[in-house]
Short mmCIF file of C-alpha atoms and ligand atoms in Angstrom, two decimals:
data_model
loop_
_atom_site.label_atom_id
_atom_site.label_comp_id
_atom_site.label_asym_id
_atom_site.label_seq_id
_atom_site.Cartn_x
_atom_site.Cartn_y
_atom_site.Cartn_z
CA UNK A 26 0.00 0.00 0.00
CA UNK A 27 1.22 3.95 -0.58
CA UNK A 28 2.49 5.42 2.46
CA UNK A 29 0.35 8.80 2.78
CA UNK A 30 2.62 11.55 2.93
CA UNK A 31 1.67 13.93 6.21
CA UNK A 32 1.71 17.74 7.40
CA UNK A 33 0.88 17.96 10.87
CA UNK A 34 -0.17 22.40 11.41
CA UNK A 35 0.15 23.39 15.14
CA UNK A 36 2.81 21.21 17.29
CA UNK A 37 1.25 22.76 20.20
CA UNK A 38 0.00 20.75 23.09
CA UNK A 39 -2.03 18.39 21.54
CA UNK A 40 0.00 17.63 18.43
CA UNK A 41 2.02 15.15 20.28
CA UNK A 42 -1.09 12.83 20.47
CA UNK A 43 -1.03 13.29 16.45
CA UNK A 44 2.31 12.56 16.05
CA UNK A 45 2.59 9.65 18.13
CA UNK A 46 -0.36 8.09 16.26
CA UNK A 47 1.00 8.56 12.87
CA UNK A 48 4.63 7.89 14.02
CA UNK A 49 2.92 3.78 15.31
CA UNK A 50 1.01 3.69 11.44
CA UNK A 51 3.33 1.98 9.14
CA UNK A 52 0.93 3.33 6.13
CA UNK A 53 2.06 6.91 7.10
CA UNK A 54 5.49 9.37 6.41
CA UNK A 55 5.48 12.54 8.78
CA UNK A 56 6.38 14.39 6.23
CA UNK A 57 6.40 17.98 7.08
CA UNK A 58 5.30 20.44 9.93
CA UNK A 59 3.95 24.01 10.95
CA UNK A 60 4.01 26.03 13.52
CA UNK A 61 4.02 30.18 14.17
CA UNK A 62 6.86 29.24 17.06
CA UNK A 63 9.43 28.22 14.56
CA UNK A 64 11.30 26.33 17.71
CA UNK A 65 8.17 23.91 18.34
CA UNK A 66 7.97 22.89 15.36
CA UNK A 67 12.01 22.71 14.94
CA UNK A 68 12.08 20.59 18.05
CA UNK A 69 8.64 18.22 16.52
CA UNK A 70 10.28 17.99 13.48
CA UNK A 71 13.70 16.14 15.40
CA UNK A 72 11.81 14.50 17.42
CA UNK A 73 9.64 12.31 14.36
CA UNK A 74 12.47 12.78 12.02
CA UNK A 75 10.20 15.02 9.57
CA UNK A 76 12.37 17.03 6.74
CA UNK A 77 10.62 19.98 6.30
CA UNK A 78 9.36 22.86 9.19
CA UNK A 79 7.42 25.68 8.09
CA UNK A 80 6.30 28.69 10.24
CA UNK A 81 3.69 29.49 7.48
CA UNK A 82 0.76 26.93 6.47
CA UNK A 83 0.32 28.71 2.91
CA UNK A 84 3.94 27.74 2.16
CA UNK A 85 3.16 24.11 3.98
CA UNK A 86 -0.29 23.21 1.93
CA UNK A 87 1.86 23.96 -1.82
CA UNK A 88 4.32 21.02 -0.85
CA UNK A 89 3.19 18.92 -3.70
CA UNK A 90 4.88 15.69 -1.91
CA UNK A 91 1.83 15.95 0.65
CA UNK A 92 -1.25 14.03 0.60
CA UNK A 93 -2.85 15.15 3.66
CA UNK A 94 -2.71 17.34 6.45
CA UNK A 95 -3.67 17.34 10.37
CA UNK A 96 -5.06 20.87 11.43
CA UNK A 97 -4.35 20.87 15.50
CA UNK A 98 -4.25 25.27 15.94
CA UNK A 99 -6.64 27.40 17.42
CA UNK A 100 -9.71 27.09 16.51
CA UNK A 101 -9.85 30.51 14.77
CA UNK A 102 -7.87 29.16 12.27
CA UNK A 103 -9.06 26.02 11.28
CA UNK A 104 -11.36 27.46 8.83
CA UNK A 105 -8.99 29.02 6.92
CA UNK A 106 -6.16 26.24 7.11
CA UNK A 107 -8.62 23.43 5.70
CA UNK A 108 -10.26 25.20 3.02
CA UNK A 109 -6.38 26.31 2.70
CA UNK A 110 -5.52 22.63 2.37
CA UNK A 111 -8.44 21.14 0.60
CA UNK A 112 -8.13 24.23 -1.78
CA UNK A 113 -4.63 22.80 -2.48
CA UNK A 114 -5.78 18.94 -2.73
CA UNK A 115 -4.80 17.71 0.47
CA UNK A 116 -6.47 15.73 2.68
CA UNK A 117 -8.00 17.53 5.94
CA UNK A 118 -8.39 15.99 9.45
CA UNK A 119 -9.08 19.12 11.53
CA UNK A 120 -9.49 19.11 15.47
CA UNK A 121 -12.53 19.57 17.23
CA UNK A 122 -14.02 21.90 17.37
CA UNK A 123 -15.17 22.31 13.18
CA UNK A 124 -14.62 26.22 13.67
CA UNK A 125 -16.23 29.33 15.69
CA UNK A 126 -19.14 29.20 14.41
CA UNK A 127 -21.94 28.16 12.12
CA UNK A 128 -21.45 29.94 9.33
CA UNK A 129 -17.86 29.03 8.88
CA UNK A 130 -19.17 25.51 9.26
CA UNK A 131 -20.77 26.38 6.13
CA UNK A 132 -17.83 27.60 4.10
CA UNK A 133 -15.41 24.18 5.05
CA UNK A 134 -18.84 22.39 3.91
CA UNK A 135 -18.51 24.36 0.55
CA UNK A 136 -14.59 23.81 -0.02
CA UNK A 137 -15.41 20.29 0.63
CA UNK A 138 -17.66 19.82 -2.05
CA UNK A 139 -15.43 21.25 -4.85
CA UNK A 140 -12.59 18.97 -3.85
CA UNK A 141 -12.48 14.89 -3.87
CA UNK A 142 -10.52 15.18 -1.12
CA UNK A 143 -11.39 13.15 2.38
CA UNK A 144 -12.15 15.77 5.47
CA UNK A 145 -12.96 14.35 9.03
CA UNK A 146 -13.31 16.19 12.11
CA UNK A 147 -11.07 15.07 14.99
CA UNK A 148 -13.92 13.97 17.47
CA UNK A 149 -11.36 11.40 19.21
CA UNK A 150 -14.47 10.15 21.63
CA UNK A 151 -16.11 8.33 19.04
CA UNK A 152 -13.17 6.38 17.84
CA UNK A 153 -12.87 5.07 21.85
CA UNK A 154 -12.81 1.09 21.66
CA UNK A 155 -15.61 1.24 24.09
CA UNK A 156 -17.45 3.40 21.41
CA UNK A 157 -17.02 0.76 18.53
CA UNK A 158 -18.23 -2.03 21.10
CA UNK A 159 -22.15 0.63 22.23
CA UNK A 160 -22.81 1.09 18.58
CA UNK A 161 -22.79 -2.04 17.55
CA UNK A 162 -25.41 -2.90 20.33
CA UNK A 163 -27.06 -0.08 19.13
CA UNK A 164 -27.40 -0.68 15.45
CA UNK A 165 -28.32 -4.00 16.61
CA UNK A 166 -31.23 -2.95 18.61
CA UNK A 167 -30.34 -3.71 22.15
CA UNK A 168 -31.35 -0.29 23.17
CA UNK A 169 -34.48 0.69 20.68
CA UNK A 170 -35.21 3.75 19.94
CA UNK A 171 -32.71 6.55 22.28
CA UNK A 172 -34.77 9.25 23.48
CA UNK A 173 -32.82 10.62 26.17
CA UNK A 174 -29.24 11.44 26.90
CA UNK A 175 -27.46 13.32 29.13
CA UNK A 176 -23.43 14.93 29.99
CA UNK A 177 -21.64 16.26 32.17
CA UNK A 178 -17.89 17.26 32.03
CA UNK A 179 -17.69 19.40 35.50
CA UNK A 180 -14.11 20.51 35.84
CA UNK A 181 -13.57 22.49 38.96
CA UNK A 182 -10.05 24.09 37.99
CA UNK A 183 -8.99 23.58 34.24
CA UNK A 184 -9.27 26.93 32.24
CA UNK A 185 -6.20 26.55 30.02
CA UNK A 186 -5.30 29.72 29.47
CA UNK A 187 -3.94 31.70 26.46
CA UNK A 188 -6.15 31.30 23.34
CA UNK A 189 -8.62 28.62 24.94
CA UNK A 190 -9.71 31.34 27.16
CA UNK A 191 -9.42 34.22 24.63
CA UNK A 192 -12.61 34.52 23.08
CA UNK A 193 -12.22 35.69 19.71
CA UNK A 194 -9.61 32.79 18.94
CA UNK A 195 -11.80 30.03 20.47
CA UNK A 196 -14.64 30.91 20.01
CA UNK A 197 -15.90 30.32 23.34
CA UNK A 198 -15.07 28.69 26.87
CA UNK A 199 -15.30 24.89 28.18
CA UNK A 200 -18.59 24.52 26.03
CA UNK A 201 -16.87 24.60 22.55
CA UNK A 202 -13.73 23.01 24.10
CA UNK A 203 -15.04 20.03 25.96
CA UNK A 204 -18.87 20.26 25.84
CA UNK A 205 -18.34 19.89 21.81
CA UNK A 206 -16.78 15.82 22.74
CA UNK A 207 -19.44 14.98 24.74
CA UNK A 208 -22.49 17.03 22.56
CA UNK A 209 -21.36 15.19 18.95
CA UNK A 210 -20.79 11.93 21.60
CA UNK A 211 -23.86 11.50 22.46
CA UNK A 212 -25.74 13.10 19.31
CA UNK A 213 -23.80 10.29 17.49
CA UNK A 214 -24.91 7.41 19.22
CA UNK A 215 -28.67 8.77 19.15
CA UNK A 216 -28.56 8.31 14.99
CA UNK A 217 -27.45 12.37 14.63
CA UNK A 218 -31.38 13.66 14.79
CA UNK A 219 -31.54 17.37 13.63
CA UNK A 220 -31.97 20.00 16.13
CA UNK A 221 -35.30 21.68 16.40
CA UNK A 222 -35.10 23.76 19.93
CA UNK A 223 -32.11 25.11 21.97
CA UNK A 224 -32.60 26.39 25.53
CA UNK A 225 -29.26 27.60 26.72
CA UNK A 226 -27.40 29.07 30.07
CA UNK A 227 -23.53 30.45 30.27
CA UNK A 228 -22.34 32.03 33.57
CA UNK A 229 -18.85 34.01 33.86
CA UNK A 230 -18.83 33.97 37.53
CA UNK A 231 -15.29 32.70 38.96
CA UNK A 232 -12.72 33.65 35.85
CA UNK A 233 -9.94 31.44 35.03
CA UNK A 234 -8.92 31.24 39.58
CA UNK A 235 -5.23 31.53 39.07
CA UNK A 236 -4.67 32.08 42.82
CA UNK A 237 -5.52 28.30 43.18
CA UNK A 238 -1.50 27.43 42.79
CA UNK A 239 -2.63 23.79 44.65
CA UNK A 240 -4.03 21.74 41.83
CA UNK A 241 -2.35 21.69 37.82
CA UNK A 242 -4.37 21.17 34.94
CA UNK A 243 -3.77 20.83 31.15
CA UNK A 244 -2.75 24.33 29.44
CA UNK A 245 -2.22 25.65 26.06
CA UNK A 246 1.52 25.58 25.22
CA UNK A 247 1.22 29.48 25.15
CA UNK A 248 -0.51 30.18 28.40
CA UNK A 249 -1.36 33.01 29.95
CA UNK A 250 -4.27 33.86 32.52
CA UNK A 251 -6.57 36.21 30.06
CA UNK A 252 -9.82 34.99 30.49
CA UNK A 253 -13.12 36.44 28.58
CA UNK A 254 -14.85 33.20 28.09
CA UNK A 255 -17.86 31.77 30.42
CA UNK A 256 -16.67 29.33 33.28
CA UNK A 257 -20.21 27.62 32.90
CA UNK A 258 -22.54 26.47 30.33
CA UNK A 259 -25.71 23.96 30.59
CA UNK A 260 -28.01 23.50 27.80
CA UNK A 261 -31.31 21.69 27.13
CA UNK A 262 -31.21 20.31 23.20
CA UNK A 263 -34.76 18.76 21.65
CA UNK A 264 -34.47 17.29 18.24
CA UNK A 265 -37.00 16.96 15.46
CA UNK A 266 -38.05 13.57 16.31
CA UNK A 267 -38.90 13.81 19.66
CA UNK A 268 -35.59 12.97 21.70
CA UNK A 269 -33.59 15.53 23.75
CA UNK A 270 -29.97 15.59 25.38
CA UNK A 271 -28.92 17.44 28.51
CA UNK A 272 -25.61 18.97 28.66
CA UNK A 273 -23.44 20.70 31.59
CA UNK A 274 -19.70 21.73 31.19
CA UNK A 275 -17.10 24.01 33.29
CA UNK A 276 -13.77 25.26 32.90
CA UNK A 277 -14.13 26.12 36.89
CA UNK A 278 -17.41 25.13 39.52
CA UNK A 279 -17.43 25.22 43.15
CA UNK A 280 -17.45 21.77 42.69
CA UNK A 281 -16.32 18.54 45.33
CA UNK A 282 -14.17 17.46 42.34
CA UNK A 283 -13.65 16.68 38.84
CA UNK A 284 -17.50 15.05 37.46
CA UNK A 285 -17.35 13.18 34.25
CA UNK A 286 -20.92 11.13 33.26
CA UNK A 287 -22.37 10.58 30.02
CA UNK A 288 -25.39 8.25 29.41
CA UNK A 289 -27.91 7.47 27.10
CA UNK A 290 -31.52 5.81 27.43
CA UNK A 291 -33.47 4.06 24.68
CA UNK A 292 -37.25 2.47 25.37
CA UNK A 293 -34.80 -1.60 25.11
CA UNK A 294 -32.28 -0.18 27.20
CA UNK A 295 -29.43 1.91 28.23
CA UNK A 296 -25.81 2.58 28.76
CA UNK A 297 -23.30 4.23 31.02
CA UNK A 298 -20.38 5.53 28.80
CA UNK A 299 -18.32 7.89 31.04
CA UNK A 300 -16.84 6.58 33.31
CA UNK A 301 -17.39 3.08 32.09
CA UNK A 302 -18.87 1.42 29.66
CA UNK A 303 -21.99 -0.44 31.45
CA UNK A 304 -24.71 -1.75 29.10
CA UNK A 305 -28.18 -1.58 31.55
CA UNK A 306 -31.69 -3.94 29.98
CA UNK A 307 -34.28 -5.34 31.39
CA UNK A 308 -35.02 -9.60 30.95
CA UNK A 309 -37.05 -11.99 32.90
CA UNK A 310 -38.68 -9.25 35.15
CA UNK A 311 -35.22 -8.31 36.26
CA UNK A 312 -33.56 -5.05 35.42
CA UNK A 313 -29.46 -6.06 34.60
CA UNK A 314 -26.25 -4.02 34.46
CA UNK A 315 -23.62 -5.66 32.10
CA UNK A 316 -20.00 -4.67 31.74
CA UNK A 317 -18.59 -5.52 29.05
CA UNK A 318 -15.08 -6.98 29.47
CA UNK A 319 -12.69 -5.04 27.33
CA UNK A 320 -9.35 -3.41 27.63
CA UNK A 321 -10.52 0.03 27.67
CA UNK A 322 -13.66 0.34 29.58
CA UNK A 323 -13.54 4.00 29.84
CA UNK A 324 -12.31 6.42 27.42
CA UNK A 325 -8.34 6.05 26.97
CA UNK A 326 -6.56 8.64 25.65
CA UNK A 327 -3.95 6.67 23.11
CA UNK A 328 -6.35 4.30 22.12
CA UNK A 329 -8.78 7.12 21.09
CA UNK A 330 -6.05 8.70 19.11
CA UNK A 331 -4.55 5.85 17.56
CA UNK A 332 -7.99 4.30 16.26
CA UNK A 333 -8.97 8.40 15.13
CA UNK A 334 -5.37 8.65 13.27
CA UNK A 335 -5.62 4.98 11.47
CA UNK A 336 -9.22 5.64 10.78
CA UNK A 337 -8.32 8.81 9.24
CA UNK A 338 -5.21 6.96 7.38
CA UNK A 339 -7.37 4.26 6.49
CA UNK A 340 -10.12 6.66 4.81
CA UNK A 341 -7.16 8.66 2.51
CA UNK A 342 -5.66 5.71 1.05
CA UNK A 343 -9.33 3.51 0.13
CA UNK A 344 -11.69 6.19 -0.09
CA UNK A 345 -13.77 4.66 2.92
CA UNK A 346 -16.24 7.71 4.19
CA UNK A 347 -14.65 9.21 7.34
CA UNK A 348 -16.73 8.39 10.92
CA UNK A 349 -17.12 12.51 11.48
CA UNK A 350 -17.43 14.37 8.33
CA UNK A 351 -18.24 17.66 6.96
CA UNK A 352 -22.21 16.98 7.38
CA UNK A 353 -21.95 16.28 10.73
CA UNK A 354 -19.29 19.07 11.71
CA UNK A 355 -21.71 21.52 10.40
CA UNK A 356 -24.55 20.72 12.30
CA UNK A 357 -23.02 19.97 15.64
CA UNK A 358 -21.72 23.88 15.22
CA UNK A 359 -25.35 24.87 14.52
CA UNK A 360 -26.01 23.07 17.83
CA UNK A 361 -23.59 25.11 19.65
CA UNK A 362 -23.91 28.50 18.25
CA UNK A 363 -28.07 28.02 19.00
CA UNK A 364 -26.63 27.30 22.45
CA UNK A 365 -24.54 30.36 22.35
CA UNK A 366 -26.93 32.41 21.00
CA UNK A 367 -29.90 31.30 23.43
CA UNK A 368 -27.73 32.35 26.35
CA UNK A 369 -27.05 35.48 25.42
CA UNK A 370 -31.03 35.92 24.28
CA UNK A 371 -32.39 34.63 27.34
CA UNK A 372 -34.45 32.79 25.32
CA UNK A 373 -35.20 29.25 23.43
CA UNK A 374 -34.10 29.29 20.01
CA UNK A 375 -36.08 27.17 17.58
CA UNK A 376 -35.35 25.95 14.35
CA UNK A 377 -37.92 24.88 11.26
N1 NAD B 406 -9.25 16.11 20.63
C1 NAD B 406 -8.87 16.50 21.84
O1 NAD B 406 -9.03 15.80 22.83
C2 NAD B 406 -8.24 17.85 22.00
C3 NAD B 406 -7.54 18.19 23.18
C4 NAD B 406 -6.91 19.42 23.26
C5 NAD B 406 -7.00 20.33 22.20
N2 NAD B 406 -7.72 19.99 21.08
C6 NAD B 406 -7.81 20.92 19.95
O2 NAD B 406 -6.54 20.98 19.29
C7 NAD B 406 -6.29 22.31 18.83
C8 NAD B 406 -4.96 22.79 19.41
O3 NAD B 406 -5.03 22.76 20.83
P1 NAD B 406 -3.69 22.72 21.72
O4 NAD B 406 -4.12 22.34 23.06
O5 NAD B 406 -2.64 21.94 21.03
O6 NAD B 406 -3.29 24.28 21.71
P2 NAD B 406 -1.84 24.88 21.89
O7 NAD B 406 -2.01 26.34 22.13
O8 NAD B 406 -1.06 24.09 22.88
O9 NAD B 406 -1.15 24.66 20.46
C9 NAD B 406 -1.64 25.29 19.29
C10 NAD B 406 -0.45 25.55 18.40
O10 NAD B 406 -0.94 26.06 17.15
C11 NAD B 406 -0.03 27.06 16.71
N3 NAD B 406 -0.72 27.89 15.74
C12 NAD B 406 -1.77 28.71 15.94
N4 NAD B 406 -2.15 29.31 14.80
C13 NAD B 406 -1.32 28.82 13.83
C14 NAD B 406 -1.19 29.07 12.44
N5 NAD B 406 -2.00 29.91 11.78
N6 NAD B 406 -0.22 28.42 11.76
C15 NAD B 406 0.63 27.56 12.40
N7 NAD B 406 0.56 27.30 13.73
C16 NAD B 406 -0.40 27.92 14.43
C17 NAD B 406 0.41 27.78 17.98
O11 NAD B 406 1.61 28.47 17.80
C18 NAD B 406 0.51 26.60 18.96
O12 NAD B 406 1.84 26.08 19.00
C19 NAD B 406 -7.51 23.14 19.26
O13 NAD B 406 -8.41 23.24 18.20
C20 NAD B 406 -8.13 22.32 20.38
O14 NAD B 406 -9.53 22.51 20.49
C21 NAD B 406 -8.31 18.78 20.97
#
């Protein structure tokens, strides 16, 4: 099989997770890197033995020797860097989240459909093991129809700093950073119903708490304490045929500790995802919780990647349609702009 020749934009804190995965898929050549910080990249680039370093992604996207390119920057840029790259025939597998905002959803969605080109979204919880294991039960039936499903990712101190807390290169706080896993999670495994009403709630109460020196928490690789993005956001989500999804998320709660808990409920059964896969049915007038025995009952952060990456891999070099494409990018950001946009209304917003 063809090795697919890769750029890897943004050796920031996350990249690493990128490059390992590549770096363990023998179908793959790290083949060239980007960064603003010429030195990150520099040091990425002797670390994975990659032969050319750019400090400008225009330059990087023109190298005809690449196939395909991994967009792990801020989100204000991912926009521009994958129409960049599709624009220039390259394959796109952009982080999470899609963009800022709805309407650049909608422009990737259009530079994706005048280019062949493969374009997945980075939404590394739906390429957990675990994952693979629940929708198979699903698409079997064990759980009929889902009608309810709920999230929380509580963190009591983890603002990040720098961009992640900057609005107008994130787009927003711990709800477009770590609400968007759990959100296109969950939507996912409910068959990906279209929204119909959004009822939304962000609080800025506690800031970003630097004088908390006690606890550390992940951080952007340029961090500083700025901080104009809510610490809080809950939302209530009903979709067009009848099921809805709860959702709660902080960067910083007055919370006990850390609270991760996603679930879903169908009218055959249900299952516990976060922390641990647990499948929960009902036979011979007995309700039973099964867990299913497999290496990674919970969400692991290597596996995630490495199944994401060869997925991604895989998809390039057979033309296999991505798990997390354009379609589905676009209307998870619709979901969280509504959300957005209902907090700062006051008010429900409903779609046709
Ligand atoms: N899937 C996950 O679990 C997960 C986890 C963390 C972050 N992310 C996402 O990954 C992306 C990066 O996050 P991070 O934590 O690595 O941030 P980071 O700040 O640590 O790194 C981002 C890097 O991108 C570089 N950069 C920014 N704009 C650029 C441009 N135009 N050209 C070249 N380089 C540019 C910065 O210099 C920086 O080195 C974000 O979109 C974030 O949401 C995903």
């Amino acid at each position: 099989m063809k090795r697919l020749k890769i750029g890897v934009i943004g050796a920031g804190s996350l990249s690493e997770a990128h490059f390992e995965a590549y770096k363990n898929n023998p179908n793959v050549e790290l083949t060239a890197v980007c960064d603003l910080v010429e030195e990150r990249a520099v040091a990425k680039a002797e670390k994975y033995k990659i032969a050319n370093v750019y400090t400008d992604y225009r330059e990087m996207v023109k190298n005809p020797e690449l196939d395909a390119i991994s967009v792990v920057t801020w989100n204000n840029t991912h926009k521009e860097i994958s129409i960049a790259a599709l624009d220039s025939g390259k394959h796109v597998l952009c982080e999470k989240p899609l963009c800022m905002n709805y309407e650049e959803a909608l422009e990737i969605k259009a530079a994706t459909e005048r280019t062949d080109k493969q374009f997945m979204i980075g939404y590394v919880r739906r390429h957990a093991s675990s994952i693979a294991i629940l929708k198979e039960f699903i698409e079997k039936g064990s759980l009929g129809e889902i009608y309810y499903a709920k999230a929380s990712n509580l963190r009591r101190l983890g603002n990040p700093g720098g961009w992640f807390s900057d609005k107008s290169r994130s787009g927003g706080g711990p709800l477009i950073d770590i609400g968007v896993h759990v959100l296109d999670l969950l939507w996912y495994l409910m068959g990906r119903p279209k929204v119909k009403t959004v009822s939304a709630n962000t609080y800025s109460k506690l800031g970003n708490r630097t004088n908390i020196q006690t606890l550390s928490f992940y951080k952007a690789a340029d961090y500083s304490p700025e901080n104009n993005v809510e610490d809080l956001a809950n939302a209530l989500i009903r979709f067009q045929n009848g099921a809805s999804l709860m959702v709660d998320v902080s960067f910083t709660l007055h919370a006990k500790q850390d609270q991760s808990s996603a679930v879903i409920f169908g009218d055959k059964g249900g299952a516990e995802i976060d922390p641990a896969l647990v499948l929960v049915h009902e036979e011979n007038n007995t309700i039973l919780n099964s867990t299913p025995q497999i290496d990674h009952p919970g969400f692991n952060f290597s596996d995630g990647f490495q199944n994401e990456i060869n997925h991604f891999v895989n998809c390039c070099l057979t033309g296999e349609q991505p798990i997390g494409g354009i379609d589905d990018g676009v209307e998870m950001m619709k979901i969280l702009t509504a959300i957005y946009e209902s907090a700062a209304k006051k008010q429900e917003i409903v779609f046709d």
